[in-house]
Amino acid sequence: MSEFFSALGQHAFLQTALLAGLLASIGCGVIGTFVVVKRIAFMAGGIAHSVLGGMGAALYYGVDPLLGALLAAILSALLIGAVRLLWKTQEDTLIGALWAIGMAIGILFIAKTPGYATDLMSFLFGNILLVPTRELWFMAALDLGLILTVALFYRQFLAITFDEEFARLRGVPVTFFYLLLLCLVAVTVVLLIQVVGLILVIALLTLPAAIAGHYVHSLGGMMLIATLLGGLFTSLGLGVSYGPDLPAGPTMILIAGGVYVLSALFSHALTRRRAWRRATAV
């Protein structure tokens, strides 16, 4: 870690990588909380892997892959949302099919793209050290859009997250806000592929929020703690991986996964201890 801190003051690419991780953590904490509480991680996974189709097409036509990723993510979110609303009995199968189709389209475009798609491979497997400075502004704009949207419609999102039927009875347009929430998940996926790639994006989207859920039960509190944990995991993973020259993305996920396991064990032990105290008090 000392080697990393020494290099951080000398190399601009490390500073950019650190900022990219912190920016990704904002979306990770805010939207990941909804994903965990509403239990839509599988749907988020479908959105994430479908993004490869848009990235492959964008690279083939000479467009910024992130723009293709954003468009494909939003389209996938709307399609997956429609599947859930219209064909709920076949939801898992249809989402899995969209997942596979998106990946297949991306691979076909990659195969037909002249040369070796190094940039696309870094998006697939993650390489935070290759994030260009200009992408920080793109990530910051996405974060700002996420925060403003959640702040503006917080009560509506809260209602559909915990009880869709009650929200519908209260006059909340559930379908609109459900699809909007999935679009926000799509935007967050695009944020996170800059850091850990498509393969590991669901872990970073869910683990910080799941850890926060062990200790707080308010949506706002979970968002705050998950954002802080996301920043901690990305920064720590970047630092730990620097010295031994390990891939930063998987290192971040291993740290987050390890903390989650320890937190789950501690939370379970704490719950049992409280139950034992209540039983002995009676």
Coordinates of C-alpha atoms in Angstrom, one line a residue:
M1 CA 0.0 0.0 0.0
S2 CA 2.9 2.4 0.7
E3 CA 4.1 1.9 -2.8
F4 CA 0.7 2.7 -4.1
F5 CA 0.4 6.0 -2.1
S6 CA 3.9 7.0 -3.3
A7 CA 2.9 6.3 -7.0
L8 CA -0.5 8.1 -6.5
G9 CA 1.2 11.4 -6.2
Q10 CA 3.3 10.9 -9.3
H11 CA 1.1 9.2 -11.9
A12 CA -2.0 10.9 -13.3
F13 CA -3.5 7.6 -14.5
L14 CA -3.7 6.3 -10.9
Q15 CA -5.4 9.5 -9.8
T16 CA -7.9 9.1 -12.6
A17 CA -8.5 5.5 -11.6
L18 CA -9.1 6.5 -8.0
L19 CA -11.6 9.1 -9.0
A20 CA -13.4 6.7 -11.4
G21 CA -13.8 4.2 -8.6
L22 CA -15.3 6.9 -6.3
L23 CA -17.7 8.1 -9.0
A24 CA -18.8 4.6 -9.7
S25 CA -19.4 4.1 -6.0
I26 CA -22.0 6.8 -5.9
G27 CA -24.3 5.1 -8.4
C28 CA -23.4 1.7 -6.9
G29 CA -24.6 2.8 -3.4
V30 CA -27.7 4.7 -4.5
I31 CA -29.1 2.3 -7.1
G32 CA -27.6 -0.9 -5.6
T33 CA -29.8 -0.3 -2.6
F34 CA -32.9 -0.5 -4.7
V35 CA -31.6 -3.6 -6.4
V36 CA -30.9 -5.4 -3.1
V37 CA -34.1 -4.4 -1.4
K38 CA -36.4 -5.1 -4.4
R39 CA -34.4 -8.3 -5.1
I40 CA -33.9 -7.6 -8.8
A41 CA -30.3 -8.7 -9.0
F42 CA -31.0 -11.2 -11.8
M43 CA -32.8 -8.6 -13.8
A44 CA -29.8 -6.3 -13.3
G45 CA -27.5 -9.1 -14.5
G46 CA -29.6 -9.4 -17.6
I47 CA -29.2 -5.7 -18.3
A48 CA -25.5 -5.8 -17.7
H49 CA -24.7 -8.7 -20.0
S50 CA -27.0 -7.4 -22.8
V51 CA -24.9 -4.3 -22.9
L52 CA -22.2 -6.2 -24.7
G53 CA -24.3 -6.1 -27.9
G54 CA -24.5 -2.3 -27.9
M55 CA -20.8 -2.0 -27.1
G56 CA -19.8 -4.4 -30.0
A57 CA -22.1 -2.5 -32.4
A58 CA -20.7 0.9 -31.4
L59 CA -17.1 -0.3 -31.9
Y60 CA -17.9 -1.8 -35.2
Y61 CA -19.4 1.4 -36.5
G62 CA -16.7 3.6 -35.0
V63 CA -18.8 5.1 -32.2
D64 CA -17.8 5.5 -28.5
P65 CA -18.4 2.1 -26.9
L66 CA -19.8 3.8 -23.8
L67 CA -22.5 5.5 -25.8
G68 CA -23.4 2.1 -27.3
A69 CA -23.4 0.6 -23.8
L70 CA -25.7 3.3 -22.5
L71 CA -28.3 2.9 -25.3
A72 CA -28.2 -0.9 -25.2
A73 CA -28.5 -0.8 -21.4
I74 CA -31.6 1.4 -21.5
L75 CA -33.2 -0.6 -24.3
S76 CA -32.5 -3.9 -22.4
A77 CA -33.9 -2.4 -19.2
L78 CA -37.2 -1.5 -21.0
L79 CA -37.4 -4.9 -22.6
I80 CA -36.7 -6.8 -19.4
G81 CA -39.2 -4.6 -17.6
A82 CA -41.8 -5.4 -20.2
V83 CA -41.1 -9.1 -19.9
R84 CA -41.6 -8.9 -16.1
L85 CA -44.8 -7.0 -16.4
L86 CA -46.4 -9.0 -19.3
W87 CA -45.0 -12.5 -18.9
K88 CA -44.3 -12.9 -15.2
T89 CA -44.7 -16.7 -15.3
Q90 CA -41.8 -17.0 -17.8
E91 CA -39.8 -14.1 -16.5
D92 CA -36.6 -16.0 -15.6
T93 CA -36.4 -17.8 -19.0
L94 CA -37.1 -14.7 -21.1
I95 CA -34.6 -12.6 -19.2
G96 CA -32.0 -15.4 -19.6
A97 CA -32.8 -15.4 -23.3
L98 CA -32.3 -11.6 -23.6
W99 CA -29.1 -12.0 -21.6
A100 CA -27.7 -14.6 -24.0
I101 CA -28.9 -12.7 -27.2
G102 CA -27.2 -9.5 -26.1
M103 CA -23.9 -11.3 -25.4
A104 CA -24.2 -13.2 -28.8
I105 CA -24.8 -10.0 -30.7
G106 CA -21.8 -8.3 -29.1
I107 CA -19.5 -11.3 -29.9
L108 CA -20.6 -11.3 -33.5
F109 CA -19.9 -7.6 -33.9
I110 CA -16.5 -8.1 -32.2
A111 CA -15.7 -10.9 -34.6
K112 CA -16.4 -8.6 -37.6
T113 CA -14.6 -5.6 -36.2
P114 CA -11.2 -5.1 -38.0
G115 CA -8.2 -5.5 -35.6
Y116 CA -8.1 -6.6 -32.0
A117 CA -10.8 -5.0 -29.8
T118 CA -8.6 -4.2 -26.8
D119 CA -10.8 -1.5 -25.5
L120 CA -13.9 -3.6 -25.6
M121 CA -12.1 -6.5 -23.8
S122 CA -11.2 -4.0 -21.0
F123 CA -14.9 -3.1 -20.7
L124 CA -15.8 -6.8 -20.6
F125 CA -13.2 -7.8 -17.9
G126 CA -12.6 -4.4 -16.4
N127 CA -9.4 -2.3 -16.2
I128 CA -9.8 0.8 -14.1
L129 CA -6.2 1.9 -14.9
L130 CA -7.2 2.5 -18.6
V131 CA -10.1 4.9 -17.8
P132 CA -9.4 8.1 -19.8
T133 CA -9.7 11.4 -18.0
R134 CA -12.5 12.5 -20.4
E135 CA -14.7 9.6 -19.2
L136 CA -14.7 11.1 -15.6
W137 CA -16.9 13.9 -16.9
F138 CA -19.3 11.3 -18.5
M139 CA -19.4 9.3 -15.2
A140 CA -20.0 12.5 -13.2
A141 CA -22.9 13.5 -15.5
L142 CA -24.4 10.0 -15.1
D143 CA -24.1 10.2 -11.3
L144 CA -25.7 13.7 -11.2
G145 CA -28.6 12.4 -13.3
L146 CA -29.1 9.4 -11.0
I147 CA -29.0 11.5 -7.8
L148 CA -31.4 14.1 -9.2
T149 CA -33.9 11.5 -10.4
V150 CA -33.9 9.6 -7.2
A151 CA -34.2 12.8 -5.1
L152 CA -37.1 14.0 -7.3
F153 CA -39.1 10.8 -7.1
Y154 CA -37.8 9.3 -3.9
R155 CA -41.3 8.7 -2.4
Q156 CA -42.5 7.0 -5.5
F157 CA -39.4 4.7 -5.7
L158 CA -39.8 4.0 -2.0
A159 CA -43.5 3.0 -2.6
I160 CA -42.8 0.6 -5.5
T161 CA -39.8 -0.9 -3.8
F162 CA -41.7 -2.1 -0.7
D163 CA -45.3 -2.6 -1.9
E164 CA -46.3 -2.2 -5.5
E165 CA -50.0 -2.9 -4.9
F166 CA -50.3 -0.3 -2.1
A167 CA -48.5 2.2 -4.4
R168 CA -51.0 1.4 -7.2
L169 CA -53.9 2.0 -4.8
R170 CA -52.5 5.3 -3.8
G171 CA -52.4 6.4 -7.4
V172 CA -48.7 6.0 -8.1
P173 CA -48.1 5.1 -11.8
V174 CA -46.3 1.9 -10.8
T175 CA -45.4 0.8 -14.4
F176 CA -43.7 4.1 -15.3
F177 CA -41.6 4.3 -12.1
Y178 CA -40.7 0.6 -12.3
L179 CA -39.4 1.0 -15.8
L180 CA -37.7 4.2 -14.7
L181 CA -36.0 2.4 -11.9
L182 CA -34.7 -0.3 -14.3
C183 CA -33.4 2.5 -16.6
L184 CA -31.5 3.9 -13.6
V185 CA -30.0 0.4 -13.0
A186 CA -29.0 0.4 -16.6
V187 CA -27.2 3.7 -16.2
T188 CA -25.4 2.4 -13.1
V189 CA -24.3 -0.7 -15.0
V190 CA -22.6 1.6 -17.5
L191 CA -20.9 3.4 -14.7
L192 CA -19.6 0.2 -13.1
I193 CA -18.3 -1.4 -16.3
Q194 CA -15.6 1.3 -16.4
V195 CA -14.3 -0.1 -13.1
V196 CA -14.9 -3.9 -12.9
G197 CA -16.2 -4.8 -16.3
L198 CA -19.5 -6.6 -17.3
I199 CA -18.5 -9.9 -15.8
L200 CA -18.2 -8.6 -12.2
V201 CA -20.6 -5.6 -12.3
I202 CA -23.4 -7.3 -10.3
A203 CA -21.1 -8.0 -7.4
L204 CA -20.1 -4.4 -6.9
L205 CA -23.8 -3.3 -7.5
T206 CA -25.1 -5.6 -4.7
L207 CA -22.4 -6.4 -2.2
P208 CA -22.0 -2.9 -0.6
A209 CA -25.8 -2.4 -0.3
A210 CA -26.2 -6.0 1.1
I211 CA -23.6 -5.3 3.8
A212 CA -25.3 -2.0 4.7
G213 CA -28.6 -3.9 5.0
H214 CA -27.1 -5.9 7.8
Y215 CA -27.0 -2.9 10.1
V216 CA -29.5 -0.3 8.9
H217 CA -33.0 -0.7 7.7
S218 CA -33.8 2.7 6.2
L219 CA -33.4 3.2 2.5
G220 CA -31.5 6.5 2.9
G221 CA -29.1 5.0 5.5
M222 CA -28.4 2.0 3.3
M223 CA -27.6 4.3 0.3
L224 CA -25.2 6.4 2.4
I225 CA -23.3 3.4 3.9
A226 CA -23.3 1.5 0.6
T227 CA -21.8 4.5 -1.2
L228 CA -19.0 4.8 1.4
L229 CA -18.4 1.0 1.3
G230 CA -18.2 1.1 -2.5
G231 CA -15.6 3.9 -2.3
L232 CA -13.7 1.9 0.3
F233 CA -13.7 -1.3 -1.8
T234 CA -12.7 0.4 -5.1
S235 CA -9.9 2.4 -3.4
L236 CA -8.6 -0.4 -1.3
G237 CA -8.8 -2.8 -4.3
L238 CA -6.8 -0.4 -6.4
G239 CA -4.2 0.0 -3.7
V240 CA -3.8 -3.7 -2.9
S241 CA -3.6 -4.7 -6.6
Y242 CA -1.0 -2.1 -7.5
G243 CA 2.1 -3.6 -5.8
P244 CA 1.8 -7.2 -7.0
D245 CA 0.4 -6.1 -10.4
L246 CA -2.9 -7.8 -10.0
P247 CA -6.1 -7.0 -12.0
A248 CA -7.8 -4.3 -10.0
G249 CA -11.4 -5.2 -10.7
P250 CA -11.3 -8.8 -9.4
T251 CA -9.3 -7.6 -6.4
M252 CA -12.0 -5.1 -5.5
I253 CA -14.7 -7.8 -5.8
L254 CA -12.6 -10.2 -3.6
I255 CA -12.3 -7.6 -0.9
A256 CA -16.0 -6.8 -1.1
G257 CA -17.0 -10.5 -1.1
G258 CA -14.7 -11.2 1.9
V259 CA -16.2 -8.3 3.9
Y260 CA -19.7 -9.4 3.0
V261 CA -19.1 -12.9 4.3
L262 CA -17.6 -11.6 7.5
S263 CA -20.4 -9.1 7.9
A264 CA -23.0 -11.8 7.3
L265 CA -21.5 -14.1 10.0
F266 CA -21.2 -11.2 12.4
S267 CA -24.7 -10.1 11.8
H268 CA -26.0 -13.6 12.3
A269 CA -24.1 -14.0 15.5
L270 CA -25.3 -10.7 16.8
T271 CA -28.9 -11.6 16.0
R272 CA -28.6 -14.9 17.8
R273 CA -27.0 -13.2 20.8
R274 CA -29.9 -10.7 21.0
A275 CA -32.4 -13.5 20.8
W276 CA -30.6 -15.4 23.6
R277 CA -30.6 -12.3 25.8
R278 CA -34.3 -11.7 25.3
A279 CA -35.0 -15.4 26.0
T280 CA -33.0 -15.4 29.2
A281 CA -34.5 -12.1 30.3
V282 CA -37.9 -13.6 30.3

